[in-house]
Amino acid sequence: MSQRHVCFNVNELALRAAEVVGAKICVNIAKYRDSMYNKSMLLTMNDDSRVVAKVPNPNASLPYWTTASEVVTIDFVRNILDIPVPKAHEDPVGAEYIIMEEVPGVQLEQVWPKMSIEDRFAIVRSIAGFQQVWTSVAFTRYGSLYYSKDLEDTPSSQPLYIDAHGGHTKNKNLAIGLSVAREIFDNRRAAINFNRGPWDSLEAYHRAIGQRKIVCINQLSELPKSPITLCGPGTYQPMKEKKVKALHCYLDLIKQTLAEDQTISSAHLWHDDLHVANIFVDSAEPTKVVGLIDWQSAEISPLYFHARQPQIINYQSLCLLYHTLINHQNPRIYAALQFQNTEKYLFLLLARNLLIDGEALYLARIAELEPTWNVFSGKGDSNYPFAFSDKEREELKADAEGAIQGMEAMSSIRESLGDLLPEKGIVKPDNYEKAPDALSQMKDQVISAFVTNAKKRKAWEKASPFGN
């Protein structure tokens, strides 16, 4: 709870909001439901104008940097890319915050369930159009976007980005700085000193992923618990040494796994969380998208990490239509999606999460690469760069089987508990009273299934993801 508790001066916030819109006074403050990373309020002024104020929680990311980057990201997307996003202002009020326009229209989640397939595809087509715009601008570095005045050192002669026509565009007011991607700060990583960027090359970007995770593993007193694998005696139990070994293997694999097609590895700014609550549509014309919100923690990263079909697609027909559309309209995204089906991409993707889970399957798959290494590497005369003894291979196989068992167990638990299972410590308000009892019962069932002695019981009491 402490990670979602933030102190700020509400009266000062209201005064500043009134100044921003040129009103005399704020006459009403309505609080939105808390999100995972922010507190948000709707402020109404004496002249009936309204703005939204957003205050980040301590778990949002590094203080100052997250807010600074979000404001300039909104500015860039709104004014240079011409994407419909609310105008944002910023000013300190005892806590970081952002004041922005109220988005017109309604959240897509209010109308999506009743929309026809044709109308839903109209929304998907709009999102594909936004993706095409984002693809058209390739930045010259990887990291996050800032105003130049907020950074101490910025390359003055380097273009900021390359546009759709190949033009190299400079902008003295904007620069790329350290990344505020959430995966760099979650799970107690904010206090650890490691390379947060920016990065001048694709290889440097990927090497930093492995290097920072090794630093975190060595410095964290306890490893973060996996949300997708039930870990404990009888399944798979993570160990720092195995995670570090997997990450060293990843670092040794980078040159063989990077995409050869530079059109899918170039650096892009993207909205990676376009669900129905972050998309606003016209209430009178619900197929018209009027606003995209929540640009917090946006990272300029390789296109193949951004490319994905919109989260709102929940019908096979919509999926097929989307892929057909981008194949003709945005072949670079289509190529990135094709790359995501390769084993090389899988090694790049899974490495991003090795601090939390996946090292058992990662190492097992690397061991299995030996017979097909020349095909994987694309070099017929290259030597397999890893060495595993027969005993190590047996251990890797057992670890992988235990991890799969743990994943299957957690999948069954999720299916059984449904919305009662907390996501990062949060349950829906309607489930708040019921969740503790359900979790307690599930903990008892897990212990009953896997515990055969007092030592294992103690270990499961500590390892359980269901609290005390």
Coordinates of C-alpha atoms in Angstrom, one line a residue:
M1 CA 0.0 0.0 0.0
S2 CA 2.9 2.4 0.7
Q3 CA 3.9 2.2 -2.9
R4 CA 0.5 3.7 -3.9
H5 CA 0.4 6.3 -1.1
V6 CA 1.4 9.9 -2.1
C7 CA 1.1 13.2 -0.2
F8 CA 0.3 16.4 -2.1
N9 CA -1.4 19.8 -1.4
V10 CA -4.9 19.5 -2.9
N11 CA -5.6 23.2 -2.4
E12 CA -2.5 24.3 -4.2
L13 CA -3.3 21.8 -7.0
A14 CA -6.7 23.3 -7.4
L15 CA -5.3 26.9 -7.5
R16 CA -2.7 25.9 -10.1
A17 CA -5.4 24.2 -12.2
A18 CA -7.5 27.3 -12.2
E19 CA -4.6 29.4 -13.3
V20 CA -3.9 27.0 -16.2
V21 CA -7.4 27.4 -17.7
G22 CA -7.7 31.1 -16.8
A23 CA -10.5 30.5 -14.2
K24 CA -10.9 32.3 -10.9
I25 CA -11.4 29.3 -8.7
C26 CA -11.9 25.6 -8.7
V27 CA -15.4 24.8 -7.3
N28 CA -15.4 21.0 -7.3
I29 CA -13.0 18.1 -7.2
A30 CA -14.2 14.6 -8.1
K31 CA -11.8 11.7 -7.6
Y32 CA -11.5 9.0 -10.2
R33 CA -11.0 5.4 -9.1
D34 CA -7.3 4.8 -8.3
S35 CA -5.2 3.1 -10.9
M36 CA -2.1 1.0 -10.3
Y37 CA 0.3 3.9 -10.7
N38 CA -1.6 7.2 -10.4
K39 CA -4.2 9.3 -8.5
S40 CA -6.5 11.2 -10.8
M41 CA -9.1 13.9 -10.2
L42 CA -11.6 15.9 -12.3
L43 CA -11.5 19.6 -11.4
T44 CA -14.4 21.9 -12.3
M45 CA -13.9 25.6 -12.3
N46 CA -16.3 28.5 -11.6
D47 CA -16.8 29.0 -15.4
D48 CA -17.7 25.3 -15.9
S49 CA -14.3 24.5 -17.6
R50 CA -12.8 21.2 -16.5
V51 CA -9.3 19.7 -16.3
V52 CA -7.9 16.4 -15.2
A53 CA -5.1 16.3 -12.6
K54 CA -2.9 13.2 -12.3
V55 CA -0.4 12.6 -9.5
P56 CA 1.9 9.6 -9.9
N57 CA 2.3 7.1 -7.1
P58 CA 5.7 6.3 -5.7
N59 CA 5.7 3.0 -7.7
A60 CA 5.1 4.8 -11.0
S61 CA 8.8 5.2 -11.7
L62 CA 11.7 7.6 -10.8
P63 CA 10.5 10.9 -9.3
Y64 CA 10.7 13.8 -11.7
W65 CA 11.8 11.8 -14.8
T66 CA 8.5 10.0 -15.3
T67 CA 6.4 13.1 -15.2
A68 CA 8.9 15.2 -17.2
S69 CA 9.0 12.5 -20.0
E70 CA 5.2 12.0 -20.0
V71 CA 4.6 15.8 -20.5
V72 CA 7.0 16.0 -23.5
T73 CA 5.8 12.7 -25.0
I74 CA 2.2 14.1 -25.0
D75 CA 3.5 17.3 -26.5
F76 CA 5.3 15.5 -29.3
V77 CA 2.6 13.0 -30.1
R78 CA -0.1 15.8 -30.1
N79 CA 1.7 18.6 -31.9
I80 CA 4.2 16.8 -34.2
L81 CA 2.5 13.5 -34.9
D82 CA -1.0 15.0 -34.8
I83 CA -2.4 12.1 -32.7
P84 CA -5.6 13.0 -30.6
V85 CA -4.3 13.3 -27.0
P86 CA -5.2 15.8 -24.3
K87 CA -3.0 18.9 -23.9
A88 CA -0.8 18.6 -20.8
H89 CA 0.7 21.2 -18.4
E90 CA 3.1 20.6 -15.5
D91 CA 4.1 22.5 -12.4
P92 CA 5.3 21.3 -9.0
V93 CA 2.9 21.5 -6.1
G94 CA 4.6 19.6 -3.3
A95 CA 4.3 16.5 -5.4
E96 CA 4.8 15.8 -9.1
Y97 CA 1.6 16.1 -11.1
I98 CA 0.2 16.7 -14.6
I99 CA -2.7 18.9 -15.4
M100 CA -4.3 18.1 -18.7
E101 CA -7.4 18.8 -20.7
E102 CA -10.5 16.6 -20.1
V103 CA -10.8 14.3 -23.0
P104 CA -14.1 14.7 -24.9
G105 CA -16.3 11.8 -25.5
V106 CA -16.6 8.5 -23.6
Q107 CA -14.2 5.6 -22.8
L108 CA -14.4 2.9 -25.4
E109 CA -15.2 0.3 -22.7
Q110 CA -18.6 1.9 -22.3
V111 CA -19.7 1.3 -25.9
W112 CA -17.5 -1.6 -27.1
P113 CA -19.7 -4.5 -25.9
K114 CA -22.7 -3.2 -27.9
M115 CA -20.8 -2.4 -31.1
S116 CA -21.2 -4.4 -34.3
I117 CA -18.2 -6.1 -35.9
E118 CA -18.2 -3.5 -38.6
D119 CA -18.0 -0.6 -36.0
R120 CA -15.4 -2.5 -34.0
F121 CA -13.2 -2.8 -37.1
A122 CA -13.6 0.9 -37.8
I123 CA -11.9 1.4 -34.3
V124 CA -9.2 -1.1 -35.2
R125 CA -8.6 0.6 -38.5
S126 CA -8.2 3.9 -36.6
I127 CA -5.6 2.4 -34.3
A128 CA -3.8 0.9 -37.2
G129 CA -3.7 4.4 -38.6
F130 CA -2.1 5.7 -35.4
Q131 CA 0.4 2.8 -35.6
Q132 CA 1.3 3.8 -39.1
V133 CA 2.1 7.4 -37.9
W134 CA 4.3 6.1 -35.1
T135 CA 6.1 3.8 -37.5
S136 CA 6.9 6.7 -39.8
V137 CA 9.1 8.4 -37.2
A138 CA 12.4 6.5 -36.4
F139 CA 14.4 8.1 -33.6
T140 CA 18.2 8.1 -33.6
R141 CA 18.6 6.8 -30.1
Y142 CA 16.8 4.4 -27.7
G143 CA 15.5 5.8 -24.4
S144 CA 12.7 8.2 -23.5
L145 CA 11.8 11.7 -24.7
Y146 CA 12.5 14.9 -22.8
Y147 CA 12.7 18.6 -23.2
S148 CA 16.4 19.5 -23.8
K149 CA 16.3 21.9 -20.9
D150 CA 15.6 19.0 -18.5
L151 CA 18.8 17.1 -19.5
E152 CA 22.4 18.0 -18.6
D153 CA 24.0 16.6 -21.7
T154 CA 22.4 16.4 -25.2
P155 CA 24.1 15.9 -28.6
S156 CA 23.5 19.2 -30.3
S157 CA 24.5 18.1 -33.8
Q158 CA 22.6 14.8 -33.9
P159 CA 19.2 14.6 -35.6
L160 CA 16.3 13.7 -33.3
Y161 CA 14.5 11.4 -35.7
I162 CA 14.2 10.3 -39.3
D163 CA 10.8 11.0 -40.9
A164 CA 8.8 8.9 -43.4
H165 CA 10.6 10.5 -46.3
G166 CA 14.1 9.8 -45.0
G167 CA 14.6 13.4 -43.8
H168 CA 16.9 13.9 -40.8
T169 CA 15.0 16.2 -38.4
K170 CA 16.7 18.2 -35.6
N171 CA 14.8 19.8 -32.8
K172 CA 16.8 21.9 -30.3
N173 CA 13.9 21.7 -27.8
L174 CA 13.7 17.9 -27.6
A175 CA 16.2 15.2 -26.7
I176 CA 16.3 11.5 -25.8
G177 CA 17.4 10.7 -22.3
L178 CA 17.2 7.9 -19.8
S179 CA 14.4 5.3 -20.2
V180 CA 11.4 5.5 -17.9
A181 CA 10.1 2.1 -19.0
R182 CA 8.3 0.4 -16.2
E183 CA 10.3 -2.8 -16.4
I184 CA 13.4 -0.7 -15.4
F185 CA 11.8 0.5 -12.1
D186 CA 9.3 -2.2 -10.9
N187 CA 10.2 -4.7 -8.2
R188 CA 12.5 -2.4 -6.1
R189 CA 14.8 -1.5 -9.0
A190 CA 14.4 2.2 -8.7
A191 CA 17.0 2.5 -6.0
I192 CA 19.6 0.4 -7.8
N193 CA 22.3 2.1 -9.9
F194 CA 22.6 0.7 -13.5
N195 CA 22.6 1.9 -17.1
R196 CA 19.2 3.4 -17.8
G197 CA 20.2 4.9 -21.2
P198 CA 20.0 6.5 -23.6
W199 CA 21.6 4.1 -26.0
D200 CA 23.0 4.9 -29.5
S201 CA 22.8 1.4 -31.0
L202 CA 20.5 -1.6 -31.0
E203 CA 23.2 -3.8 -29.6
A204 CA 23.8 -1.4 -26.7
Y205 CA 20.1 -1.3 -25.9
H206 CA 19.9 -5.1 -25.7
R207 CA 23.2 -5.5 -23.8
A208 CA 21.9 -3.1 -21.2
I209 CA 18.8 -5.3 -20.6
G210 CA 21.0 -8.2 -19.5
Q211 CA 23.6 -6.2 -17.6
R212 CA 21.0 -4.3 -15.5
K213 CA 19.3 -7.5 -14.6
I214 CA 22.5 -9.1 -13.4
V215 CA 23.2 -6.0 -11.2
C216 CA 19.7 -6.2 -9.8
I217 CA 19.9 -10.0 -9.0
N218 CA 23.2 -9.4 -7.2
Q219 CA 21.9 -6.4 -5.2
L220 CA 18.3 -7.4 -4.3
S221 CA 18.0 -9.2 -1.0
E222 CA 15.1 -11.3 -2.3
L223 CA 14.1 -12.2 -5.9
P224 CA 10.7 -10.9 -7.0
K225 CA 7.9 -13.5 -7.0
S226 CA 6.7 -14.7 -10.4
P227 CA 3.1 -13.9 -11.3
I228 CA 2.9 -16.7 -13.8
T229 CA 4.7 -19.6 -12.0
L230 CA 3.9 -21.2 -8.7
C231 CA 7.4 -21.7 -7.3
G232 CA 8.3 -23.8 -4.3
P233 CA 9.3 -27.3 -3.2
G234 CA 7.9 -29.8 -5.7
T235 CA 7.9 -27.4 -8.6
Y236 CA 10.8 -25.1 -9.5
Q237 CA 12.6 -22.8 -7.1
P238 CA 14.4 -19.8 -8.6
M239 CA 18.0 -19.3 -7.7
K240 CA 20.1 -16.2 -8.3
E241 CA 23.0 -18.3 -9.8
K242 CA 20.7 -19.8 -12.5
K243 CA 19.2 -16.4 -13.4
V244 CA 22.7 -14.9 -13.8
K245 CA 23.8 -17.9 -15.9
A246 CA 20.7 -17.4 -18.2
L247 CA 21.5 -13.7 -18.5
H248 CA 25.2 -14.4 -19.4
C249 CA 23.9 -16.8 -22.1
Y250 CA 21.6 -14.1 -23.4
L251 CA 24.5 -11.6 -23.6
D252 CA 26.5 -14.2 -25.6
L253 CA 23.6 -14.7 -27.9
I254 CA 22.8 -11.1 -28.7
K255 CA 24.8 -10.8 -32.0
Q256 CA 23.1 -14.0 -33.3
T257 CA 19.5 -12.9 -32.3
L258 CA 19.3 -9.3 -33.4
A259 CA 17.1 -8.8 -36.4
E260 CA 19.0 -8.3 -39.6
D261 CA 16.2 -6.2 -41.1
Q262 CA 16.8 -2.6 -39.8
T263 CA 13.3 -1.5 -40.7
I264 CA 11.9 -3.6 -37.8
S265 CA 14.6 -2.8 -35.2
S266 CA 14.6 1.0 -35.6
A267 CA 13.7 3.1 -32.5
H268 CA 10.1 4.2 -32.2
L269 CA 7.8 6.0 -29.7
W270 CA 4.6 4.1 -29.1
H271 CA 1.5 3.6 -26.9
D272 CA 1.9 0.0 -25.6
D273 CA -1.2 -0.2 -23.5
L274 CA -4.2 0.6 -25.8
H275 CA -7.0 -1.1 -23.9
V276 CA -10.6 0.0 -23.9
A277 CA -10.2 2.3 -20.9
N278 CA -7.4 4.3 -22.6
I279 CA -9.2 5.0 -25.8
F280 CA -11.9 7.7 -25.9
V281 CA -14.5 7.9 -28.7
D282 CA -17.2 10.4 -29.7
S283 CA -20.4 9.7 -27.8
A284 CA -22.5 10.6 -30.9
E285 CA -20.2 8.8 -33.4
P286 CA -18.6 6.0 -31.4
T287 CA -16.5 4.8 -34.3
K288 CA -14.5 8.1 -34.2
V289 CA -11.5 8.0 -31.8
V290 CA -11.1 11.4 -30.1
G291 CA -8.4 10.7 -27.5
L292 CA -5.7 8.3 -26.3
I293 CA -4.7 8.7 -22.7
D294 CA -2.0 7.3 -20.4
W295 CA 1.4 7.9 -22.0
Q296 CA 3.3 7.4 -18.8
S297 CA 6.5 5.4 -19.0
A298 CA 6.7 5.5 -22.8
E299 CA 10.0 4.1 -24.1
I300 CA 11.6 4.7 -27.5
S301 CA 12.5 1.1 -28.3
P302 CA 12.8 -1.3 -31.2
L303 CA 9.8 -1.6 -33.4
Y304 CA 9.6 -5.4 -32.9
F305 CA 9.0 -4.8 -29.2
H306 CA 6.1 -2.4 -30.0
A307 CA 4.4 -4.3 -32.8
R308 CA 1.3 -6.1 -31.6
Q309 CA -2.3 -6.3 -32.6
P310 CA -4.5 -4.0 -30.5
Q311 CA -5.6 -5.4 -27.2
I312 CA -9.3 -4.7 -28.0
I313 CA -9.3 -7.4 -30.7
N314 CA -11.3 -10.2 -29.2
Y315 CA -12.7 -11.9 -32.3
Q316 CA -10.9 -14.1 -34.8
S317 CA -12.5 -12.2 -37.6
L318 CA -11.1 -8.9 -36.3
C319 CA -7.7 -10.4 -35.9
L320 CA -7.6 -11.6 -39.5
L321 CA -8.9 -8.2 -40.8
Y322 CA -6.2 -6.4 -38.8
H323 CA -3.4 -8.5 -40.1
T324 CA -4.7 -8.2 -43.7
L325 CA -4.9 -4.4 -43.2
I326 CA -1.4 -3.9 -41.9
N327 CA 0.1 -6.2 -44.5
H328 CA -1.1 -3.7 -47.1
Q329 CA -1.0 -0.5 -45.0
N330 CA 2.0 -0.9 -42.8
P331 CA 4.3 -3.7 -44.0
R332 CA 7.0 -2.8 -41.4
I333 CA 4.7 -3.7 -38.6
Y334 CA 3.7 -6.9 -40.4
A335 CA 7.3 -7.8 -40.8
A336 CA 7.9 -7.1 -37.1
L337 CA 5.0 -9.4 -36.3
Q338 CA 6.5 -12.1 -38.5
F339 CA 9.9 -11.7 -36.7
Q340 CA 8.0 -12.3 -33.4
N341 CA 7.3 -15.8 -34.6
T342 CA 11.0 -16.7 -34.7
E343 CA 13.1 -18.3 -32.1
K344 CA 15.5 -15.5 -32.2
Y345 CA 12.8 -13.0 -31.1
L346 CA 11.8 -15.4 -28.3
F347 CA 15.3 -15.3 -26.8
L348 CA 15.2 -11.5 -27.0
L349 CA 11.7 -11.2 -25.5
L350 CA 12.2 -13.7 -22.6
A351 CA 15.4 -12.1 -21.5
R352 CA 13.5 -8.9 -20.6
N353 CA 11.7 -10.9 -17.8
L354 CA 14.5 -13.1 -16.4
L355 CA 14.7 -11.1 -13.2
I356 CA 11.2 -12.4 -12.4
D357 CA 10.8 -15.7 -14.1
G358 CA 11.7 -17.8 -17.1
E359 CA 15.4 -18.8 -16.5
A360 CA 14.7 -22.5 -16.3
L361 CA 13.0 -22.7 -19.7
Y362 CA 15.5 -20.2 -21.2
L363 CA 18.6 -22.3 -20.2
A364 CA 16.9 -25.6 -21.3
R365 CA 16.2 -24.2 -24.7
I366 CA 19.7 -22.9 -25.1
A367 CA 21.0 -26.4 -24.3
E368 CA 18.7 -27.8 -27.0
L369 CA 20.1 -25.3 -29.6
E370 CA 23.3 -27.2 -30.1
P371 CA 22.2 -29.7 -32.8
T372 CA 20.7 -26.8 -34.9
W373 CA 23.1 -24.1 -34.0
N374 CA 24.3 -23.4 -37.5
V375 CA 20.7 -23.0 -38.7
F376 CA 19.9 -20.7 -35.8
S377 CA 23.0 -18.5 -36.1
G378 CA 22.8 -18.4 -39.9
K379 CA 26.5 -19.2 -40.2
G380 CA 27.3 -22.7 -41.4
D381 CA 30.8 -22.7 -39.9
S382 CA 30.2 -21.2 -36.5
N383 CA 30.7 -23.2 -33.3
Y384 CA 28.1 -23.6 -30.6
P385 CA 29.3 -21.2 -27.9
F386 CA 28.1 -23.0 -24.8
A387 CA 29.2 -26.1 -22.9
F388 CA 26.9 -28.2 -20.8
S389 CA 27.9 -31.5 -19.2
D390 CA 25.5 -34.4 -19.2
K391 CA 24.8 -33.8 -15.5
E392 CA 24.0 -30.1 -16.2
R393 CA 21.7 -31.1 -19.0
E394 CA 19.8 -33.4 -16.7
E395 CA 19.4 -30.6 -14.1
L396 CA 18.2 -28.2 -16.8
K397 CA 15.6 -30.7 -18.0
A398 CA 14.4 -31.2 -14.4
D399 CA 14.2 -27.5 -13.8
A400 CA 12.3 -26.9 -17.0
E401 CA 9.8 -29.7 -16.1
G402 CA 9.4 -28.1 -12.6
A403 CA 8.8 -24.7 -14.1
I404 CA 6.2 -26.1 -16.5
Q405 CA 4.5 -27.8 -13.6
G406 CA 4.5 -24.5 -11.6
M407 CA 3.1 -22.6 -14.6
E408 CA 0.3 -25.1 -15.0
A409 CA -0.5 -24.9 -11.3
M410 CA -0.6 -21.1 -11.4
S411 CA -2.8 -21.2 -14.5
S412 CA -5.3 -23.5 -12.7
I413 CA -5.2 -21.2 -9.7
R414 CA -6.0 -18.2 -11.9
E415 CA -8.8 -20.1 -13.5
S416 CA -10.2 -21.0 -10.1
L417 CA -9.9 -17.6 -8.5
G418 CA -10.7 -15.4 -11.5
D419 CA -10.9 -11.7 -10.5
L420 CA -10.3 -12.6 -6.8
L421 CA -6.6 -13.2 -7.6
P422 CA -4.8 -9.9 -7.0
E423 CA -2.8 -8.3 -9.9
K424 CA 0.3 -6.7 -8.3
G425 CA -1.6 -6.5 -5.0
I426 CA -4.8 -5.1 -6.3
V427 CA -8.3 -6.5 -6.6
K428 CA -11.4 -4.9 -7.9
P429 CA -13.3 -3.0 -5.2
D430 CA -16.3 -5.3 -5.4
N431 CA -14.0 -8.3 -4.6
Y432 CA -12.1 -6.7 -1.7
E433 CA -14.1 -8.4 1.0
K434 CA -14.2 -11.8 -0.7
A435 CA -10.5 -12.0 -1.8
P436 CA -8.8 -12.7 1.5
D437 CA -10.9 -15.7 2.3
A438 CA -10.5 -17.1 -1.2
L439 CA -6.7 -16.6 -1.1
S440 CA -6.5 -18.2 2.3
Q441 CA -8.4 -21.3 1.0
M442 CA -6.2 -21.5 -2.1
K443 CA -3.0 -21.3 0.0
D444 CA -4.3 -24.2 2.1
Q445 CA -4.9 -26.2 -1.1
V446 CA -1.5 -25.5 -2.4
I447 CA 0.2 -26.5 0.8
S448 CA -1.9 -29.7 0.9
A449 CA -1.0 -30.6 -2.7
F450 CA 2.8 -30.0 -2.4
V451 CA 3.8 -30.3 1.3
T452 CA 5.0 -33.7 2.6
N453 CA 6.9 -32.6 5.7
A454 CA 7.4 -29.7 8.1
K455 CA 10.4 -28.3 6.2
K456 CA 8.4 -28.1 3.0
R457 CA 5.5 -26.5 4.8
K458 CA 7.8 -23.7 6.1
A459 CA 9.2 -23.2 2.6
W460 CA 5.8 -23.0 1.1
E461 CA 4.6 -20.6 3.8
K462 CA 7.4 -18.3 2.7
A463 CA 7.1 -18.8 -1.1
S464 CA 3.3 -18.6 -1.3
P465 CA 2.1 -15.7 -3.5
F466 CA -1.2 -15.5 -1.6
G467 CA 0.0 -13.5 1.5
N468 CA -0.3 -14.5 5.1

